[in-house]
Tab-separated table of C-alpha atoms in Angstrom:
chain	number	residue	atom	x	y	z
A	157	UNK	CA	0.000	0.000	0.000
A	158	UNK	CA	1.643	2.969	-1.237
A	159	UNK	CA	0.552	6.214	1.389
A	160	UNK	CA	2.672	8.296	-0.236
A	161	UNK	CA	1.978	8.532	-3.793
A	162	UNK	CA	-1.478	8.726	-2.443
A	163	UNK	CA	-0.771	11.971	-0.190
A	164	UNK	CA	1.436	13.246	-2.795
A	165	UNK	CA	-1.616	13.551	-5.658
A	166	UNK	CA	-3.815	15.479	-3.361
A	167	UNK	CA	-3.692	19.251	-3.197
A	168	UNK	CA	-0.602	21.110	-1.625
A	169	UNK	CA	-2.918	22.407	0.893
A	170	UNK	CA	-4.032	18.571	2.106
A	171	UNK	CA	-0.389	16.879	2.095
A	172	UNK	CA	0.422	20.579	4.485
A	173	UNK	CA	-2.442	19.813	6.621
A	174	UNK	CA	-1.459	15.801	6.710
A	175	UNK	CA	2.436	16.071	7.385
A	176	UNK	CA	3.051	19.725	8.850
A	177	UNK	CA	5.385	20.566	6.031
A	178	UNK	CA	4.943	21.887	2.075
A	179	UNK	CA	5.681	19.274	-0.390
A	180	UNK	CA	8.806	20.826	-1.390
A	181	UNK	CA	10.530	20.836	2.121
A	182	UNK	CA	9.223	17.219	2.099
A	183	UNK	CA	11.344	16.204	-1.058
A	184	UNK	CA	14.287	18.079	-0.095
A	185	UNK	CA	14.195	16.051	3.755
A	186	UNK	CA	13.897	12.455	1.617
A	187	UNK	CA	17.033	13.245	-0.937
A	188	UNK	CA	18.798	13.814	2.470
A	189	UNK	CA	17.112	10.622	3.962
A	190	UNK	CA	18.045	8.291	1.176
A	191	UNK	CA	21.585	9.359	1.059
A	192	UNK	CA	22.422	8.380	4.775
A	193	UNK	CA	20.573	5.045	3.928
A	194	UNK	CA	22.921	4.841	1.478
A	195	UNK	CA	25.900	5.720	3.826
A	196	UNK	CA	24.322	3.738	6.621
A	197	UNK	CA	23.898	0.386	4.122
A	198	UNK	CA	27.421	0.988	2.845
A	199	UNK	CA	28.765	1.220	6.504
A	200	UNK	CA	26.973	-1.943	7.325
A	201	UNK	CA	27.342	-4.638	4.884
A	202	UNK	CA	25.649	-7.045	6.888
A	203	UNK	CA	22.603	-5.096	6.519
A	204	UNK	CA	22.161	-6.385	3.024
A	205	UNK	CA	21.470	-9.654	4.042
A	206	UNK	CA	17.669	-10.958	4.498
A	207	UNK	CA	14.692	-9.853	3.174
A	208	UNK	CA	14.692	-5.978	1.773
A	209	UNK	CA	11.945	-3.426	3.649
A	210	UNK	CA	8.744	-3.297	2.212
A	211	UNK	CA	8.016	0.287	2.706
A	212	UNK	CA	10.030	2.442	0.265
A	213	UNK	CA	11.919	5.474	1.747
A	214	UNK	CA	9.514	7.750	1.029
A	215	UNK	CA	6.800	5.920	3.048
A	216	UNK	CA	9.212	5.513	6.005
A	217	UNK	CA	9.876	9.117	5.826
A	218	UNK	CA	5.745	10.052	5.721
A	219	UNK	CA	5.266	7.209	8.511
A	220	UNK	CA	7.815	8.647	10.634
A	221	UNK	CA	6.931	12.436	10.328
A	222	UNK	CA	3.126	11.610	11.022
A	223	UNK	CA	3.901	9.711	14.323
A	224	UNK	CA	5.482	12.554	15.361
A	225	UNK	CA	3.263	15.056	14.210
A	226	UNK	CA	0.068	13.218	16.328
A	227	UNK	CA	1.463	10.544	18.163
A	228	UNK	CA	-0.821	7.905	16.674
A	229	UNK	CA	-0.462	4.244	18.105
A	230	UNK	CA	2.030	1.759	15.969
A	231	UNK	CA	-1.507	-0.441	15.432
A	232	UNK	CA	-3.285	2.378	13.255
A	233	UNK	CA	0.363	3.415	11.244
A	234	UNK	CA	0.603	-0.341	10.544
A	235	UNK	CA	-3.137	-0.690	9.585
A	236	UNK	CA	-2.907	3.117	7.280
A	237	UNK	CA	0.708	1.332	5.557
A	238	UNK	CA	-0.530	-2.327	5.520
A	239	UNK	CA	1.696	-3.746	7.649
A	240	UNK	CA	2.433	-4.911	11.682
A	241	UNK	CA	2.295	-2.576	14.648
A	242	UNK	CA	6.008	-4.289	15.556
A	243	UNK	CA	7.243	-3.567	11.976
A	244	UNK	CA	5.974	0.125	12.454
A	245	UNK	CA	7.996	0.588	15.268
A	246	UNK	CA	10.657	-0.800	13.720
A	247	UNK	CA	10.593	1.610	10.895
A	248	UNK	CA	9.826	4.633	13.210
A	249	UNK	CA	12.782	3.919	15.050
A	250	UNK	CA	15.180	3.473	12.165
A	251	UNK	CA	13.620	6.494	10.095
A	252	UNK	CA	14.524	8.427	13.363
A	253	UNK	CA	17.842	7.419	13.742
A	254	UNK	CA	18.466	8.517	10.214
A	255	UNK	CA	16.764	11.761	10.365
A	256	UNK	CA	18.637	12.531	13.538
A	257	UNK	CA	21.572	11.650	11.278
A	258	UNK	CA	20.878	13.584	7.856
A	259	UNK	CA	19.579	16.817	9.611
A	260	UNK	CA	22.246	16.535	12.347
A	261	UNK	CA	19.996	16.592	15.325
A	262	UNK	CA	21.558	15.612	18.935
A	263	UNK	CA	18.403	14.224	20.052
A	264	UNK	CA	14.556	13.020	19.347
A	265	UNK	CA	13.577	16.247	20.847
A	266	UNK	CA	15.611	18.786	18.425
A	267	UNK	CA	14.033	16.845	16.206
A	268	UNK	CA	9.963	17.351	17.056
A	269	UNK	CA	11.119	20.808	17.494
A	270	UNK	CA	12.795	21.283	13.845
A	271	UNK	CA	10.132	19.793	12.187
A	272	UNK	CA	7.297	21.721	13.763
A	273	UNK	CA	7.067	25.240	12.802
A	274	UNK	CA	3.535	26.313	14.292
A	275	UNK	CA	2.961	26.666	17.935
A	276	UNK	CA	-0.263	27.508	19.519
A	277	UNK	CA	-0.690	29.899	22.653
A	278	UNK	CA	-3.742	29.254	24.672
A	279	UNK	CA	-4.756	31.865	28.072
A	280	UNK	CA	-5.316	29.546	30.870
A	281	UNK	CA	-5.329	32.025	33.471
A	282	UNK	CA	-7.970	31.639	36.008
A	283	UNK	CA	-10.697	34.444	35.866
A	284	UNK	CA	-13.096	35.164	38.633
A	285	UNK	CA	-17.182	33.886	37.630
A	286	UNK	CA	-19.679	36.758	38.434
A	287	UNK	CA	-21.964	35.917	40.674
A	288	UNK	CA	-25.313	38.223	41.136
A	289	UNK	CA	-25.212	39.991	43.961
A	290	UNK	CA	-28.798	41.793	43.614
A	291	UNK	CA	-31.490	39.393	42.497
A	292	UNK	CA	-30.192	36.091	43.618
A	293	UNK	CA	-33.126	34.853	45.240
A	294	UNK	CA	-33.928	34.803	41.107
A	295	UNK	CA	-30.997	32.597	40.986
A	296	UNK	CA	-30.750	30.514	43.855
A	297	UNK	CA	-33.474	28.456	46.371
A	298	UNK	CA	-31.530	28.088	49.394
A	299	UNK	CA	-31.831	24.192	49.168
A	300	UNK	CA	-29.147	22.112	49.909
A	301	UNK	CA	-29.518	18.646	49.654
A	302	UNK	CA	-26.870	17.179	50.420
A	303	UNK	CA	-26.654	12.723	50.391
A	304	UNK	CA	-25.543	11.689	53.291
C-alpha cells in the first residue's frame, strides 16, 4: 500500500495539513534521507542480508513524520501502511535514527522541534465567575440537599 503517492496527488494544501510541512521541504528532507541510507547500508554490509523493507523510503519518511506530528499508536500506522504494529515501530525507530543523522539533530527532541514550525498559545489564566449579587433569590433556592 503505497501512502505516499497517495498523499502526494492530493492538493498542496491537504499533504500541508497531513504532514506539517509543504511538499517541497518534504522532497528536499527524503534526498537527504536516502543518502544516509545509502551511507548507513554501505557502513553496514551485513545489513544487506535478508529480506529488503517493504516500505520504500519515502513511506518511512511520511510514517515517521506523522507519528510525530500526532502521536498515533504503531496499530493504526501499521493498519494506514498495511503492515504490523512491531514492523511500524521498527521503521519509526530506524527512520529516526536517520533523520537525527541527515539533519544533524543531537536528540529526538531537536528533532519534534525542527520539524514543527507552528505553535499555539492558549490563556489559561484563572478568571473570577460573576456571581449576582442583587437578584439572587432569582438565581438561587436556598436548598441544599446534600446525600448523606
Amino acid at each position: 500500500m503505497d501512502v505516499f503517492s497517495t498523499c502526494k496527488s492530493q492538493p498542496p494544501a491537504v499533504f500541508l495539513r497531513l504532514t506539517g510541512m509543504n511538499p517541497g521541504t518534504f522532497q528536499i528532507i527524503l534526498l537527504k534521507f536516502k543518502k544516509e541510507i545509502e551511507i548507513y547500508v554501505s557502513e553496514h554490509r551485513a545489513r544487506n542480508k535478508g529480506r529488503k523493507c517493504s516500505l520504500s523510503p519515502e513511506n518511512q519518511l511520511l510514517l515517521c513524520i506523522l507519528y510525530l506530528r500526532d502521536y498515533t499508536t504503531f496499530v493504526k500506522l501499521g493498519l494506514q501502511f498495511g503492515i504490523s504494529e512491531s514492523y511500524a515501530q521498527k521503521r519509526y525507530v530506524f527512520t529516526k535514527k536517520m533523520l537525527l543523522r541527515c539533519l544533524e539533530l543531537p536528540d529526538e527532541q531537536s528533532l519534534k522541534t525542527s520539524l514543527e514550525t507552528n505553535l499555539i498559545a492558549v490563556d489559561v489564566t484563572e478568571h473570577a465567575i460573576e456571581r449576582p449579587i442583587s437578584n439572587q433569590r432569582d438565581y438561587y433556592s436556598g436548598k441544599k440537599n446534600f446525600i448523606r
